[in-house]
JSON list of C-alpha atoms in Angstrom, two decimals:
[
{"chain": "A", "resi": 1, "resn": "MET", "atom": "CA", "xyz": [-5.95, 17.43, -0.28]},
{"chain": "A", "resi": 2, "resn": "VAL", "atom": "CA", "xyz": [-6.43, 13.96, -1.71]},
{"chain": "A", "resi": 3, "resn": "LEU", "atom": "CA", "xyz": [-3.77, 11.27, -1.90]},
{"chain": "A", "resi": 4, "resn": "ARG", "atom": "CA", "xyz": [-3.91, 9.29, -5.10]},
{"chain": "A", "resi": 5, "resn": "ARG", "atom": "CA", "xyz": [-2.76, 5.75, -5.48]},
{"chain": "A", "resi": 6, "resn": "ARG", "atom": "CA", "xyz": [-2.15, 3.72, -8.55]},
{"chain": "A", "resi": 7, "resn": "HIS", "atom": "CA", "xyz": [-3.49, 0.28, -9.24]},
{"chain": "A", "resi": 8, "resn": "GLY", "atom": "CA", "xyz": [-2.80, -1.87, -6.21]},
{"chain": "A", "resi": 9, "resn": "ALA", "atom": "CA", "xyz": [-1.99, -5.56, -6.09]},
{"chain": "A", "resi": 10, "resn": "ASN", "atom": "CA", "xyz": [-5.71, -6.24, -5.98]},
{"chain": "A", "resi": 11, "resn": "GLY", "atom": "CA", "xyz": [-6.35, -4.18, -9.12]},
{"chain": "A", "resi": 12, "resn": "CYS", "atom": "CA", "xyz": [-8.55, -1.57, -7.45]},
{"chain": "A", "resi": 13, "resn": "ARG", "atom": "CA", "xyz": [-8.03, 2.16, -7.84]},
{"chain": "A", "resi": 14, "resn": "GLY", "atom": "CA", "xyz": [-8.74, 4.69, -5.19]},
{"chain": "A", "resi": 15, "resn": "ARG", "atom": "CA", "xyz": [-8.35, 8.18, -3.90]},
{"chain": "A", "resi": 16, "resn": "LEU", "atom": "CA", "xyz": [-7.70, 8.61, -0.23]},
{"chain": "A", "resi": 17, "resn": "PRO", "atom": "CA", "xyz": [-8.51, 11.85, 1.56]},
{"chain": "A", "resi": 18, "resn": "ALA", "atom": "CA", "xyz": [-5.52, 13.23, 3.46]},
{"chain": "A", "resi": 19, "resn": "SER", "atom": "CA", "xyz": [-7.66, 14.92, 6.08]},
{"chain": "A", "resi": 20, "resn": "LYS", "atom": "CA", "xyz": [-8.29, 13.05, 9.33]},
{"chain": "A", "resi": 21, "resn": "ASP", "atom": "CA", "xyz": [-11.78, 14.59, 9.29]},
{"chain": "A", "resi": 22, "resn": "ALA", "atom": "CA", "xyz": [-12.80, 12.86, 6.06]},
{"chain": "A", "resi": 23, "resn": "ASN", "atom": "CA", "xyz": [-15.66, 10.39, 6.10]},
{"chain": "A", "resi": 24, "resn": "GLN", "atom": "CA", "xyz": [-14.16, 6.99, 6.96]},
{"chain": "A", "resi": 25, "resn": "ASP", "atom": "CA", "xyz": [-16.72, 4.93, 5.04]},
{"chain": "A", "resi": 26, "resn": "ASP", "atom": "CA", "xyz": [-16.23, 7.02, 1.90]},
{"chain": "A", "resi": 27, "resn": "ALA", "atom": "CA", "xyz": [-12.47, 6.63, 2.20]},
{"chain": "A", "resi": 28, "resn": "LEU", "atom": "CA", "xyz": [-12.76, 2.85, 2.52]},
{"chain": "A", "resi": 29, "resn": "ASN", "atom": "CA", "xyz": [-15.19, 2.63, -0.39]},
{"chain": "A", "resi": 30, "resn": "SER", "atom": "CA", "xyz": [-12.80, 4.61, -2.55]},
{"chain": "A", "resi": 31, "resn": "LEU", "atom": "CA", "xyz": [-9.82, 2.50, -1.48]},
{"chain": "A", "resi": 32, "resn": "LEU", "atom": "CA", "xyz": [-11.40, -0.93, -1.73]},
{"chain": "A", "resi": 33, "resn": "SER", "atom": "CA", "xyz": [-13.92, -0.48, -4.50]},
{"chain": "A", "resi": 34, "resn": "ASP", "atom": "CA", "xyz": [-15.45, -3.86, -5.34]},
{"chain": "A", "resi": 35, "resn": "LYS", "atom": "CA", "xyz": [-12.74, -5.77, -3.41]},
{"chain": "A", "resi": 36, "resn": "ARG", "atom": "CA", "xyz": [-14.22, -5.09, 0.07]},
{"chain": "A", "resi": 37, "resn": "ASP", "atom": "CA", "xyz": [-14.92, -8.75, 0.70]},
{"chain": "A", "resi": 38, "resn": "THR", "atom": "CA", "xyz": [-11.21, -9.63, 0.40]},
{"chain": "A", "resi": 39, "resn": "TYR", "atom": "CA", "xyz": [-10.25, -7.55, 3.47]},
{"chain": "A", "resi": 40, "resn": "ASP", "atom": "CA", "xyz": [-10.69, -7.90, 7.21]},
{"chain": "A", "resi": 41, "resn": "LEU", "atom": "CA", "xyz": [-12.57, -4.61, 7.51]},
{"chain": "A", "resi": 42, "resn": "ASP", "atom": "CA", "xyz": [-12.38, -4.38, 11.30]},
{"chain": "A", "resi": 43, "resn": "SER", "atom": "CA", "xyz": [-8.60, -4.69, 11.23]},
{"chain": "A", "resi": 44, "resn": "LEU", "atom": "CA", "xyz": [-8.27, -2.28, 8.32]},
{"chain": "A", "resi": 45, "resn": "MET", "atom": "CA", "xyz": [-10.49, 0.30, 10.04]},
{"chain": "A", "resi": 46, "resn": "TYR", "atom": "CA", "xyz": [-8.40, 0.00, 13.20]},
{"chain": "A", "resi": 47, "resn": "VAL", "atom": "CA", "xyz": [-5.09, 0.46, 11.39]},
{"chain": "A", "resi": 48, "resn": "MET", "atom": "CA", "xyz": [-6.32, 3.34, 9.25]},
{"chain": "A", "resi": 49, "resn": "PHE", "atom": "CA", "xyz": [-8.44, 5.29, 11.74]},
{"chain": "A", "resi": 50, "resn": "ASP", "atom": "CA", "xyz": [-8.34, 4.03, 15.33]},
{"chain": "A", "resi": 51, "resn": "ASP", "atom": "CA", "xyz": [-4.74, 3.10, 16.09]},
{"chain": "A", "resi": 52, "resn": "LYS", "atom": "CA", "xyz": [-3.49, 5.72, 18.55]},
{"chain": "A", "resi": 53, "resn": "THR", "atom": "CA", "xyz": [0.06, 4.41, 18.78]},
{"chain": "A", "resi": 54, "resn": "PRO", "atom": "CA", "xyz": [2.29, 7.42, 19.35]},
{"chain": "A", "resi": 55, "resn": "THR", "atom": "CA", "xyz": [4.48, 8.30, 16.43]},
{"chain": "A", "resi": 56, "resn": "TYR", "atom": "CA", "xyz": [8.15, 9.04, 16.72]},
{"chain": "A", "resi": 57, "resn": "VAL", "atom": "CA", "xyz": [9.36, 12.46, 15.72]},
{"chain": "A", "resi": 58, "resn": "ARG", "atom": "CA", "xyz": [13.10, 12.78, 15.77]},
{"chain": "A", "resi": 59, "resn": "SER", "atom": "CA", "xyz": [14.45, 15.97, 17.20]},
{"chain": "A", "resi": 60, "resn": "LEU", "atom": "CA", "xyz": [18.06, 15.50, 16.10]},
{"chain": "A", "resi": 61, "resn": "PRO", "atom": "CA", "xyz": [19.62, 18.02, 13.72]},
{"chain": "A", "resi": 62, "resn": "GLN", "atom": "CA", "xyz": [19.91, 16.88, 10.12]},
{"chain": "A", "resi": 63, "resn": "GLU", "atom": "CA", "xyz": [23.72, 17.01, 10.40]},
{"chain": "A", "resi": 64, "resn": "VAL", "atom": "CA", "xyz": [23.63, 14.30, 13.06]},
{"chain": "A", "resi": 65, "resn": "MET", "atom": "CA", "xyz": [21.28, 12.16, 10.97]},
{"chain": "A", "resi": 66, "resn": "ASP", "atom": "CA", "xyz": [23.61, 12.56, 8.00]},
{"chain": "A", "resi": 67, "resn": "LEU", "atom": "CA", "xyz": [26.74, 11.57, 9.90]},
{"chain": "A", "resi": 68, "resn": "ARG", "atom": "CA", "xyz": [24.97, 8.51, 11.23]},
{"chain": "A", "resi": 69, "resn": "SER", "atom": "CA", "xyz": [23.82, 7.54, 7.73]},
{"chain": "A", "resi": 70, "resn": "GLN", "atom": "CA", "xyz": [27.34, 7.92, 6.40]},
{"chain": "A", "resi": 71, "resn": "GLU", "atom": "CA", "xyz": [28.70, 5.59, 9.06]},
{"chain": "A", "resi": 72, "resn": "TYR", "atom": "CA", "xyz": [25.85, 3.08, 8.60]},
{"chain": "A", "resi": 73, "resn": "GLU", "atom": "CA", "xyz": [26.62, 3.00, 4.90]},
{"chain": "A", "resi": 74, "resn": "LYS", "atom": "CA", "xyz": [30.29, 2.20, 5.51]},
{"chain": "A", "resi": 75, "resn": "TYR", "atom": "CA", "xyz": [29.25, -0.65, 7.79]},
{"chain": "A", "resi": 76, "resn": "PHE", "atom": "CA", "xyz": [26.68, -2.10, 5.39]},
{"chain": "A", "resi": 77, "resn": "LEU", "atom": "CA", "xyz": [29.10, -1.87, 2.48]},
{"chain": "A", "resi": 78, "resn": "GLY", "atom": "CA", "xyz": [31.62, -3.86, 4.53]},
{"chain": "A", "resi": 79, "resn": "SER", "atom": "CA", "xyz": [34.27, -1.16, 4.67]},
{"chain": "A", "resi": 80, "resn": "GLN", "atom": "CA", "xyz": [34.27, -1.04, 8.48]},
{"chain": "A", "resi": 81, "resn": "SER", "atom": "CA", "xyz": [33.32, -3.31, 11.36]},
{"chain": "A", "resi": 82, "resn": "LEU", "atom": "CA", "xyz": [30.45, -2.74, 13.77]},
{"chain": "A", "resi": 83, "resn": "ASP", "atom": "CA", "xyz": [32.86, -1.56, 16.48]},
{"chain": "A", "resi": 84, "resn": "GLN", "atom": "CA", "xyz": [34.52, 0.84, 14.04]},
{"chain": "A", "resi": 85, "resn": "THR", "atom": "CA", "xyz": [31.10, 2.14, 13.02]},
{"chain": "A", "resi": 86, "resn": "ILE", "atom": "CA", "xyz": [29.98, 2.77, 16.59]},
{"chain": "A", "resi": 87, "resn": "ASN", "atom": "CA", "xyz": [33.28, 4.39, 17.54]},
{"chain": "A", "resi": 88, "resn": "ALA", "atom": "CA", "xyz": [33.18, 6.62, 14.44]},
{"chain": "A", "resi": 89, "resn": "MET", "atom": "CA", "xyz": [29.60, 7.69, 15.18]},
{"chain": "A", "resi": 90, "resn": "VAL", "atom": "CA", "xyz": [30.49, 8.53, 18.79]},
{"chain": "A", "resi": 91, "resn": "ALA", "atom": "CA", "xyz": [33.58, 10.50, 17.74]},
{"chain": "A", "resi": 92, "resn": "ARG", "atom": "CA", "xyz": [31.73, 12.40, 15.02]},
{"chain": "A", "resi": 93, "resn": "HIS", "atom": "CA", "xyz": [28.80, 13.13, 17.33]},
{"chain": "A", "resi": 94, "resn": "ASP", "atom": "CA", "xyz": [31.15, 14.37, 20.06]},
{"chain": "A", "resi": 95, "resn": "ASN", "atom": "CA", "xyz": [32.88, 16.59, 17.49]},
{"chain": "A", "resi": 96, "resn": "PHE", "atom": "CA", "xyz": [29.49, 17.93, 16.37]},
{"chain": "A", "resi": 97, "resn": "LEU", "atom": "CA", "xyz": [28.61, 18.80, 19.98]},
{"chain": "A", "resi": 98, "resn": "LYS", "atom": "CA", "xyz": [31.94, 20.58, 20.51]},
{"chain": "A", "resi": 99, "resn": "GLN", "atom": "CA", "xyz": [31.39, 22.68, 17.38]},
{"chain": "A", "resi": 100, "resn": "LYS", "atom": "CA", "xyz": [27.92, 23.72, 18.55]},
{"chain": "A", "resi": 101, "resn": "LYS", "atom": "CA", "xyz": [29.14, 25.08, 21.92]}
]
């Protein structure tokens, strides 16, 4: 599989391989094209290929994520305070847990 990207801010076009086993130099050449000299290649290589920072995978059910989002939205739209938001999330989460027993 190949990820395609449109013209970037630097005007270059590129196709990025989605496989972690793809040739790194080929991927960079495709990404950067003739704009290589405008990038810190060591940093870019680290971020793209060498950074082993663990990724976060949430294990919460989608229902819990949805109820949180609904309460966040109310807070950000100004229809409830932070305390109301937290209390509502706790109450809804507790209710969710009771239903799953």
